[in-house]
JSON list of C-alpha atoms in Angstrom, two decimals:
[
{"chain": "A", "resi": 7, "resn": "SER", "atom": "CA", "xyz": [323.48, -71.04, 54.21]},
{"chain": "A", "resi": 8, "resn": "ASN", "atom": "CA", "xyz": [327.07, -70.20, 53.36]},
{"chain": "A", "resi": 9, "resn": "SER", "atom": "CA", "xyz": [328.35, -72.69, 55.93]},
{"chain": "A", "resi": 10, "resn": "ASN", "atom": "CA", "xyz": [326.20, -75.42, 54.32]},
{"chain": "A", "resi": 11, "resn": "PHE", "atom": "CA", "xyz": [327.84, -74.75, 50.98]},
{"chain": "A", "resi": 12, "resn": "ASN", "atom": "CA", "xyz": [331.31, -74.66, 52.54]},
{"chain": "A", "resi": 13, "resn": "THR", "atom": "CA", "xyz": [330.84, -78.15, 54.00]},
{"chain": "A", "resi": 14, "resn": "LEU", "atom": "CA", "xyz": [330.74, -79.44, 50.39]},
{"chain": "A", "resi": 15, "resn": "LEU", "atom": "CA", "xyz": [334.19, -78.03, 49.69]},
{"chain": "A", "resi": 16, "resn": "THR", "atom": "CA", "xyz": [336.28, -80.95, 50.85]},
{"chain": "A", "resi": 17, "resn": "ALA", "atom": "CA", "xyz": [340.05, -81.12, 50.33]},
{"chain": "A", "resi": 18, "resn": "ASP", "atom": "CA", "xyz": [339.66, -82.74, 46.90]},
{"chain": "A", "resi": 19, "resn": "LYS", "atom": "CA", "xyz": [337.35, -80.00, 45.56]},
{"chain": "A", "resi": 20, "resn": "LYS", "atom": "CA", "xyz": [338.29, -76.71, 43.91]},
{"chain": "A", "resi": 21, "resn": "ILE", "atom": "CA", "xyz": [335.99, -73.95, 42.71]},
{"chain": "A", "resi": 22, "resn": "VAL", "atom": "CA", "xyz": [337.57, -70.87, 41.14]},
{"chain": "A", "resi": 23, "resn": "ALA", "atom": "CA", "xyz": [336.57, -67.85, 39.03]},
{"chain": "A", "resi": 24, "resn": "PHE", "atom": "CA", "xyz": [338.50, -66.21, 36.19]},
{"chain": "A", "resi": 25, "resn": "VAL", "atom": "CA", "xyz": [337.81, -62.57, 35.35]},
{"chain": "A", "resi": 26, "resn": "GLY", "atom": "CA", "xyz": [339.39, -60.03, 33.03]},
{"chain": "A", "resi": 27, "resn": "THR", "atom": "CA", "xyz": [338.71, -57.17, 30.64]},
{"chain": "A", "resi": 28, "resn": "THR", "atom": "CA", "xyz": [337.27, -58.06, 27.23]},
{"chain": "A", "resi": 29, "resn": "LYS", "atom": "CA", "xyz": [339.92, -59.37, 24.78]},
{"chain": "A", "resi": 30, "resn": "ASN", "atom": "CA", "xyz": [342.30, -60.33, 27.60]},
{"chain": "A", "resi": 31, "resn": "GLY", "atom": "CA", "xyz": [341.81, -64.01, 26.80]},
{"chain": "A", "resi": 32, "resn": "THR", "atom": "CA", "xyz": [339.92, -64.98, 29.95]},
{"chain": "A", "resi": 33, "resn": "SER", "atom": "CA", "xyz": [337.80, -67.63, 28.17]},
{"chain": "A", "resi": 34, "resn": "PHE", "atom": "CA", "xyz": [340.93, -68.91, 26.42]},
{"chain": "A", "resi": 35, "resn": "VAL", "atom": "CA", "xyz": [342.64, -69.42, 29.79]},
{"chain": "A", "resi": 36, "resn": "VAL", "atom": "CA", "xyz": [339.54, -71.08, 31.30]},
{"chain": "A", "resi": 37, "resn": "ASN", "atom": "CA", "xyz": [339.02, -73.47, 28.38]},
{"chain": "A", "resi": 38, "resn": "ASN", "atom": "CA", "xyz": [342.65, -74.53, 28.12]},
{"chain": "A", "resi": 39, "resn": "THR", "atom": "CA", "xyz": [343.08, -74.95, 31.88]},
{"chain": "A", "resi": 40, "resn": "ALA", "atom": "CA", "xyz": [339.94, -77.10, 31.94]},
{"chain": "A", "resi": 41, "resn": "GLU", "atom": "CA", "xyz": [341.18, -79.24, 29.04]},
{"chain": "A", "resi": 42, "resn": "MET", "atom": "CA", "xyz": [344.52, -79.72, 30.80]},
{"chain": "A", "resi": 43, "resn": "LEU", "atom": "CA", "xyz": [342.90, -80.75, 34.10]},
{"chain": "A", "resi": 44, "resn": "ALA", "atom": "CA", "xyz": [340.56, -83.15, 32.28]},
{"chain": "A", "resi": 45, "resn": "SER", "atom": "CA", "xyz": [343.50, -84.73, 30.45]},
{"chain": "A", "resi": 46, "resn": "MET", "atom": "CA", "xyz": [345.03, -85.46, 33.88]},
{"chain": "A", "resi": 47, "resn": "GLY", "atom": "CA", "xyz": [341.93, -87.47, 34.82]},
{"chain": "A", "resi": 48, "resn": "ILE", "atom": "CA", "xyz": [340.35, -84.76, 37.00]},
{"chain": "A", "resi": 49, "resn": "GLU", "atom": "CA", "xyz": [336.55, -84.47, 36.76]},
{"chain": "A", "resi": 50, "resn": "THR", "atom": "CA", "xyz": [336.22, -80.88, 35.54]},
{"chain": "A", "resi": 51, "resn": "ALA", "atom": "CA", "xyz": [333.34, -78.50, 34.79]},
{"chain": "A", "resi": 52, "resn": "ILE", "atom": "CA", "xyz": [333.28, -75.11, 33.09]},
{"chain": "A", "resi": 53, "resn": "LEU", "atom": "CA", "xyz": [330.49, -72.77, 34.19]},
{"chain": "A", "resi": 54, "resn": "ASP", "atom": "CA", "xyz": [330.02, -69.88, 31.76]},
{"chain": "A", "resi": 55, "resn": "MET", "atom": "CA", "xyz": [328.63, -66.88, 33.65]},
{"chain": "A", "resi": 56, "resn": "THR", "atom": "CA", "xyz": [329.71, -64.25, 31.10]},
{"chain": "A", "resi": 57, "resn": "LYS", "atom": "CA", "xyz": [327.44, -61.95, 29.12]},
{"chain": "A", "resi": 58, "resn": "THR", "atom": "CA", "xyz": [328.88, -63.02, 25.75]},
{"chain": "A", "resi": 59, "resn": "LYS", "atom": "CA", "xyz": [328.56, -66.77, 26.50]},
{"chain": "A", "resi": 60, "resn": "ASN", "atom": "CA", "xyz": [331.68, -67.70, 24.50]},
{"chain": "A", "resi": 61, "resn": "ALA", "atom": "CA", "xyz": [331.38, -71.30, 25.66]},
{"chain": "A", "resi": 62, "resn": "TYR", "atom": "CA", "xyz": [328.00, -71.59, 23.93]},
{"chain": "A", "resi": 63, "resn": "TYR", "atom": "CA", "xyz": [329.55, -70.89, 20.52]},
{"chain": "A", "resi": 64, "resn": "ILE", "atom": "CA", "xyz": [332.69, -72.94, 21.15]},
{"chain": "A", "resi": 65, "resn": "TYR", "atom": "CA", "xyz": [331.16, -76.10, 22.58]},
{"chain": "A", "resi": 66, "resn": "THR", "atom": "CA", "xyz": [327.77, -76.42, 20.83]},
{"chain": "A", "resi": 67, "resn": "LYS", "atom": "CA", "xyz": [329.64, -76.74, 17.50]},
{"chain": "A", "resi": 68, "resn": "ASN", "atom": "CA", "xyz": [326.51, -75.57, 15.65]},
{"chain": "A", "resi": 69, "resn": "GLU", "atom": "CA", "xyz": [324.82, -78.91, 16.44]},
{"chain": "A", "resi": 70, "resn": "GLU", "atom": "CA", "xyz": [321.14, -78.86, 17.36]},
{"chain": "A", "resi": 71, "resn": "SER", "atom": "CA", "xyz": [321.42, -81.60, 20.01]},
{"chain": "A", "resi": 72, "resn": "LEU", "atom": "CA", "xyz": [324.20, -79.71, 21.82]},
{"chain": "A", "resi": 73, "resn": "ARG", "atom": "CA", "xyz": [322.24, -76.46, 21.60]},
{"chain": "A", "resi": 74, "resn": "ASP", "atom": "CA", "xyz": [319.29, -78.26, 23.23]},
{"chain": "A", "resi": 75, "resn": "THR", "atom": "CA", "xyz": [321.58, -79.45, 26.03]},
{"chain": "A", "resi": 76, "resn": "ALA", "atom": "CA", "xyz": [322.85, -75.89, 26.53]},
{"chain": "A", "resi": 77, "resn": "ARG", "atom": "CA", "xyz": [319.28, -74.58, 26.56]},
{"chain": "A", "resi": 78, "resn": "ASN", "atom": "CA", "xyz": [318.38, -76.75, 29.54]},
{"chain": "A", "resi": 79, "resn": "CYS", "atom": "CA", "xyz": [321.62, -77.23, 31.49]},
{"chain": "A", "resi": 80, "resn": "MET", "atom": "CA", "xyz": [321.43, -74.14, 33.73]},
{"chain": "A", "resi": 81, "resn": "VAL", "atom": "CA", "xyz": [317.84, -74.87, 34.78]},
{"chain": "A", "resi": 82, "resn": "ASN", "atom": "CA", "xyz": [318.86, -78.49, 35.39]},
{"chain": "A", "resi": 83, "resn": "LEU", "atom": "CA", "xyz": [321.72, -77.35, 37.63]},
{"chain": "A", "resi": 84, "resn": "GLN", "atom": "CA", "xyz": [319.29, -75.29, 39.68]},
{"chain": "A", "resi": 85, "resn": "ASN", "atom": "CA", "xyz": [317.17, -78.44, 40.06]},
{"chain": "A", "resi": 86, "resn": "GLY", "atom": "CA", "xyz": [320.16, -80.45, 41.27]},
{"chain": "A", "resi": 87, "resn": "ILE", "atom": "CA", "xyz": [320.81, -82.22, 37.95]},
{"chain": "A", "resi": 88, "resn": "ALA", "atom": "CA", "xyz": [324.34, -82.05, 36.50]},
{"chain": "A", "resi": 89, "resn": "GLU", "atom": "CA", "xyz": [323.74, -82.55, 32.77]},
{"chain": "A", "resi": 90, "resn": "GLY", "atom": "CA", "xyz": [325.83, -80.27, 30.58]},
{"chain": "A", "resi": 91, "resn": "ILE", "atom": "CA", "xyz": [327.65, -80.43, 27.26]},
{"chain": "A", "resi": 92, "resn": "LYS", "atom": "CA", "xyz": [329.95, -83.44, 27.53]},
{"chain": "A", "resi": 93, "resn": "VAL", "atom": "CA", "xyz": [333.24, -82.46, 25.84]},
{"chain": "A", "resi": 94, "resn": "ASN", "atom": "CA", "xyz": [335.15, -85.60, 26.79]},
{"chain": "A", "resi": 95, "resn": "LYS", "atom": "CA", "xyz": [335.26, -88.22, 29.54]},
{"chain": "A", "resi": 96, "resn": "ASN", "atom": "CA", "xyz": [336.30, -85.74, 32.23]},
{"chain": "A", "resi": 97, "resn": "LEU", "atom": "CA", "xyz": [335.11, -82.34, 30.96]},
{"chain": "A", "resi": 98, "resn": "THR", "atom": "CA", "xyz": [331.56, -80.95, 30.93]},
{"chain": "A", "resi": 99, "resn": "VAL", "atom": "CA", "xyz": [330.48, -77.41, 30.02]},
{"chain": "A", "resi": 100, "resn": "TYR", "atom": "CA", "xyz": [327.51, -75.49, 31.41]},
{"chain": "A", "resi": 101, "resn": "THR", "atom": "CA", "xyz": [326.37, -72.47, 29.42]},
{"chain": "A", "resi": 102, "resn": "GLU", "atom": "CA", "xyz": [323.29, -71.01, 27.75]},
{"chain": "A", "resi": 103, "resn": "MET", "atom": "CA", "xyz": [322.35, -68.98, 24.71]},
{"chain": "A", "resi": 104, "resn": "PRO", "atom": "CA", "xyz": [323.34, -65.30, 25.01]},
{"chain": "A", "resi": 105, "resn": "GLY", "atom": "CA", "xyz": [320.38, -63.11, 25.87]},
{"chain": "A", "resi": 106, "resn": "GLU", "atom": "CA", "xyz": [318.50, -65.91, 27.62]},
{"chain": "A", "resi": 107, "resn": "GLU", "atom": "CA", "xyz": [320.06, -65.39, 31.04]},
{"chain": "A", "resi": 108, "resn": "LYS", "atom": "CA", "xyz": [317.70, -65.75, 33.99]},
{"chain": "A", "resi": 109, "resn": "GLU", "atom": "CA", "xyz": [317.94, -65.14, 37.71]},
{"chain": "A", "resi": 110, "resn": "TYR", "atom": "CA", "xyz": [319.40, -68.30, 39.21]},
{"chain": "A", "resi": 111, "resn": "GLU", "atom": "CA", "xyz": [319.86, -69.56, 42.75]},
{"chain": "A", "resi": 112, "resn": "ILE", "atom": "CA", "xyz": [323.65, -69.37, 42.69]},
{"chain": "A", "resi": 113, "resn": "GLU", "atom": "CA", "xyz": [324.29, -71.46, 45.79]},
{"chain": "A", "resi": 114, "resn": "THR", "atom": "CA", "xyz": [322.14, -74.32, 44.45]},
{"chain": "A", "resi": 115, "resn": "ILE", "atom": "CA", "xyz": [323.92, -74.28, 41.09]},
{"chain": "A", "resi": 116, "resn": "LEU", "atom": "CA", "xyz": [327.36, -74.29, 42.70]},
{"chain": "A", "resi": 117, "resn": "ALA", "atom": "CA", "xyz": [326.37, -76.99, 45.19]},
{"chain": "A", "resi": 118, "resn": "THR", "atom": "CA", "xyz": [325.17, -79.22, 42.33]},
{"chain": "A", "resi": 119, "resn": "LEU", "atom": "CA", "xyz": [328.52, -78.75, 40.55]},
{"chain": "A", "resi": 120, "resn": "VAL", "atom": "CA", "xyz": [330.63, -79.31, 43.66]},
{"chain": "A", "resi": 121, "resn": "ASN", "atom": "CA", "xyz": [328.73, -82.52, 44.39]},
{"chain": "A", "resi": 122, "resn": "ARG", "atom": "CA", "xyz": [329.58, -83.86, 40.93]},
{"chain": "A", "resi": 123, "resn": "TYR", "atom": "CA", "xyz": [333.03, -82.47, 39.96]},
{"chain": "A", "resi": 124, "resn": "SER", "atom": "CA", "xyz": [336.45, -82.07, 41.54]},
{"chain": "A", "resi": 125, "resn": "ALA", "atom": "CA", "xyz": [337.36, -78.85, 39.70]},
{"chain": "A", "resi": 126, "resn": "ILE", "atom": "CA", "xyz": [334.87, -76.12, 38.73]},
{"chain": "A", "resi": 127, "resn": "LEU", "atom": "CA", "xyz": [336.22, -73.27, 36.60]},
{"chain": "A", "resi": 128, "resn": "ILE", "atom": "CA", "xyz": [333.87, -70.30, 36.28]},
{"chain": "A", "resi": 129, "resn": "ASP", "atom": "CA", "xyz": [334.28, -67.95, 33.32]},
{"chain": "A", "resi": 130, "resn": "THR", "atom": "CA", "xyz": [333.11, -64.51, 34.51]},
{"chain": "A", "resi": 131, "resn": "ASP", "atom": "CA", "xyz": [333.09, -60.86, 33.50]},
{"chain": "A", "resi": 132, "resn": "PHE", "atom": "CA", "xyz": [332.42, -57.56, 35.23]},
{"chain": "A", "resi": 133, "resn": "ASP", "atom": "CA", "xyz": [328.64, -58.11, 34.93]},
{"chain": "A", "resi": 134, "resn": "THR", "atom": "CA", "xyz": [328.66, -61.52, 36.64]},
{"chain": "A", "resi": 135, "resn": "THR", "atom": "CA", "xyz": [326.65, -61.62, 39.86]},
{"chain": "A", "resi": 136, "resn": "PRO", "atom": "CA", "xyz": [328.93, -60.72, 42.80]},
{"chain": "A", "resi": 137, "resn": "GLU", "atom": "CA", "xyz": [327.70, -63.78, 44.75]},
{"chain": "A", "resi": 138, "resn": "ILE", "atom": "CA", "xyz": [329.88, -65.95, 42.50]},
{"chain": "A", "resi": 139, "resn": "PHE", "atom": "CA", "xyz": [333.01, -64.15, 43.70]},
{"chain": "A", "resi": 140, "resn": "ALA", "atom": "CA", "xyz": [331.88, -64.48, 47.32]},
{"chain": "A", "resi": 141, "resn": "ARG", "atom": "CA", "xyz": [331.50, -68.27, 47.00]},
{"chain": "A", "resi": 142, "resn": "VAL", "atom": "CA", "xyz": [334.66, -69.28, 45.09]},
{"chain": "A", "resi": 143, "resn": "GLN", "atom": "CA", "xyz": [337.92, -70.26, 46.76]},
{"chain": "A", "resi": 144, "resn": "GLU", "atom": "CA", "xyz": [340.14, -68.29, 44.37]},
{"chain": "A", "resi": 145, "resn": "ILE", "atom": "CA", "xyz": [339.72, -65.44, 41.85]},
{"chain": "A", "resi": 146, "resn": "TYR", "atom": "CA", "xyz": [342.17, -65.35, 38.94]},
{"chain": "A", "resi": 147, "resn": "LEU", "atom": "CA", "xyz": [342.60, -61.88, 37.43]},
{"chain": "A", "resi": 148, "resn": "VAL", "atom": "CA", "xyz": [343.59, -62.29, 33.78]},
{"chain": "A", "resi": 149, "resn": "GLN", "atom": "CA", "xyz": [345.85, -59.49, 32.49]},
{"chain": "A", "resi": 150, "resn": "THR", "atom": "CA", "xyz": [347.74, -58.83, 29.24]},
{"chain": "A", "resi": 151, "resn": "MET", "atom": "CA", "xyz": [350.07, -56.12, 30.62]},
{"chain": "A", "resi": 152, "resn": "ASP", "atom": "CA", "xyz": [347.99, -53.51, 28.75]},
{"chain": "A", "resi": 153, "resn": "VAL", "atom": "CA", "xyz": [347.76, -50.42, 30.95]},
{"chain": "A", "resi": 154, "resn": "LEU", "atom": "CA", "xyz": [344.34, -49.53, 29.47]},
{"chain": "A", "resi": 155, "resn": "THR", "atom": "CA", "xyz": [342.78, -52.70, 30.91]},
{"chain": "A", "resi": 156, "resn": "ILE", "atom": "CA", "xyz": [344.01, -52.13, 34.45]},
{"chain": "A", "resi": 157, "resn": "GLN", "atom": "CA", "xyz": [341.58, -49.28, 35.23]},
{"chain": "A", "resi": 158, "resn": "PRO", "atom": "CA", "xyz": [338.33, -51.22, 34.62]},
{"chain": "A", "resi": 159, "resn": "LEU", "atom": "CA", "xyz": [339.71, -54.21, 36.53]},
{"chain": "A", "resi": 160, "resn": "THR", "atom": "CA", "xyz": [340.63, -51.93, 39.44]},
{"chain": "A", "resi": 161, "resn": "ALA", "atom": "CA", "xyz": [337.12, -50.41, 39.38]},
{"chain": "A", "resi": 162, "resn": "PHE", "atom": "CA", "xyz": [335.62, -53.91, 39.42]},
{"chain": "A", "resi": 163, "resn": "LEU", "atom": "CA", "xyz": [337.72, -54.94, 42.44]},
{"chain": "A", "resi": 164, "resn": "ARG", "atom": "CA", "xyz": [336.80, -51.68, 44.21]},
{"chain": "A", "resi": 165, "resn": "ASN", "atom": "CA", "xyz": [333.13, -52.48, 43.64]},
{"chain": "A", "resi": 166, "resn": "LEU", "atom": "CA", "xyz": [333.55, -55.96, 45.16]},
{"chain": "A", "resi": 167, "resn": "LYS", "atom": "CA", "xyz": [335.38, -54.43, 48.11]},
{"chain": "A", "resi": 168, "resn": "SER", "atom": "CA", "xyz": [332.55, -51.92, 48.71]},
{"chain": "A", "resi": 169, "resn": "LYS", "atom": "CA", "xyz": [330.13, -54.87, 48.88]},
{"chain": "A", "resi": 170, "resn": "ASP", "atom": "CA", "xyz": [332.45, -56.56, 51.43]},
{"chain": "A", "resi": 171, "resn": "ILE", "atom": "CA", "xyz": [332.96, -59.47, 49.02]},
{"chain": "A", "resi": 172, "resn": "LEU", "atom": "CA", "xyz": [336.61, -59.01, 48.11]},
{"chain": "A", "resi": 173, "resn": "LYS", "atom": "CA", "xyz": [338.99, -61.14, 50.14]},
{"chain": "A", "resi": 174, "resn": "PRO", "atom": "CA", "xyz": [342.58, -60.30, 49.10]},
{"chain": "A", "resi": 175, "resn": "GLU", "atom": "CA", "xyz": [343.83, -63.80, 49.96]},
{"chain": "A", "resi": 176, "resn": "LYS", "atom": "CA", "xyz": [341.61, -65.19, 47.16]},
{"chain": "A", "resi": 177, "resn": "LEU", "atom": "CA", "xyz": [343.26, -63.10, 44.44]},
{"chain": "A", "resi": 178, "resn": "LYS", "atom": "CA", "xyz": [345.75, -64.55, 41.96]},
{"chain": "A", "resi": 179, "resn": "ILE", "atom": "CA", "xyz": [347.03, -62.92, 38.78]},
{"chain": "A", "resi": 180, "resn": "VAL", "atom": "CA", "xyz": [347.46, -64.55, 35.38]},
{"chain": "A", "resi": 181, "resn": "VAL", "atom": "CA", "xyz": [349.64, -62.59, 32.95]},
{"chain": "A", "resi": 182, "resn": "ASN", "atom": "CA", "xyz": [348.27, -63.88, 29.65]},
{"chain": "A", "resi": 183, "resn": "LYS", "atom": "CA", "xyz": [351.06, -62.54, 27.44]},
{"chain": "A", "resi": 184, "resn": "SER", "atom": "CA", "xyz": [353.99, -64.08, 25.66]},
{"chain": "A", "resi": 185, "resn": "GLN", "atom": "CA", "xyz": [357.03, -61.81, 25.69]},
{"chain": "A", "resi": 186, "resn": "LYS", "atom": "CA", "xyz": [360.70, -62.62, 25.19]},
{"chain": "A", "resi": 187, "resn": "VAL", "atom": "CA", "xyz": [362.78, -61.27, 28.08]},
{"chain": "A", "resi": 188, "resn": "ARG", "atom": "CA", "xyz": [366.16, -62.19, 29.52]},
{"chain": "A", "resi": 189, "resn": "SER", "atom": "CA", "xyz": [364.73, -62.10, 33.03]},
{"chain": "A", "resi": 190, "resn": "LEU", "atom": "CA", "xyz": [361.44, -61.04, 34.56]},
{"chain": "A", "resi": 191, "resn": "ASN", "atom": "CA", "xyz": [361.46, -59.02, 37.76]},
{"chain": "A", "resi": 192, "resn": "ILE", "atom": "CA", "xyz": [359.06, -56.50, 39.27]},
{"chain": "A", "resi": 193, "resn": "LYS", "atom": "CA", "xyz": [360.82, -53.51, 37.68]},
{"chain": "A", "resi": 194, "resn": "THR", "atom": "CA", "xyz": [360.66, -55.05, 34.20]},
{"chain": "A", "resi": 195, "resn": "LEU", "atom": "CA", "xyz": [357.02, -56.03, 34.68]},
{"chain": "A", "resi": 196, "resn": "ILE", "atom": "CA", "xyz": [355.89, -52.57, 35.81]},
{"chain": "A", "resi": 197, "resn": "GLY", "atom": "CA", "xyz": [358.00, -50.96, 33.07]},
{"chain": "A", "resi": 198, "resn": "GLY", "atom": "CA", "xyz": [356.38, -53.17, 30.45]},
{"chain": "A", "resi": 199, "resn": "MET", "atom": "CA", "xyz": [352.88, -52.37, 31.69]},
{"chain": "A", "resi": 200, "resn": "SER", "atom": "CA", "xyz": [353.52, -48.63, 31.74]},
{"chain": "A", "resi": 201, "resn": "CYS", "atom": "CA", "xyz": [354.77, -48.41, 28.15]},
{"chain": "A", "resi": 202, "resn": "TYR", "atom": "CA", "xyz": [353.01, -51.36, 26.51]},
{"chain": "A", "resi": 203, "resn": "ASN", "atom": "CA", "xyz": [350.98, -49.11, 24.20]},
{"chain": "A", "resi": 204, "resn": "SER", "atom": "CA", "xyz": [354.01, -47.12, 23.13]},
{"chain": "A", "resi": 205, "resn": "PRO", "atom": "CA", "xyz": [355.41, -47.82, 19.61]},
{"chain": "A", "resi": 206, "resn": "ASP", "atom": "CA", "xyz": [358.94, -47.80, 20.99]},
{"chain": "A", "resi": 207, "resn": "MET", "atom": "CA", "xyz": [358.29, -50.38, 23.69]},
{"chain": "A", "resi": 208, "resn": "THR", "atom": "CA", "xyz": [361.60, -51.95, 24.69]},
{"chain": "A", "resi": 209, "resn": "TYR", "atom": "CA", "xyz": [360.49, -54.80, 26.96]}
]
């Protein structure tokens, strides 16, 4: 089954997941990366697999027709139909109303997306089904250099490892923080993370 899915992942296809602690800006990174890829002419899809369903509120724009599309798009994906919220020529969003999540056949949904799009960006959280992380090519860990958010992320990665899902070569890190520094090396980075919550932070 997994090998069947992998045959769809040709050289011109990319399917990745973004995950981070709440308020780390994971959805912000996903949405802006998707907009950038779409502006470059790349057929892009956002798949919202978070509990909060931020994409639902952002992309339905309080319009009934878009809410109807969101209501049906996940079921359609499972039936092999790629009909989501069309943001622009090259960007489509797949989400659903919070609280209406169902059990989906993940491989079918991902296969439908991979057949239709070149780049699939999956917005996830720590409650997202682990199968997503097993299927994607890369997992981007979104961090803000806040030491308090490292522990839950570490626990999440440990959980994936215990399920034999975590492949270290898939992991990438996004530091979603703007900070003025003269230079950025490992010592400065670790120092900043360790004292970020301190009032007298110097980095």
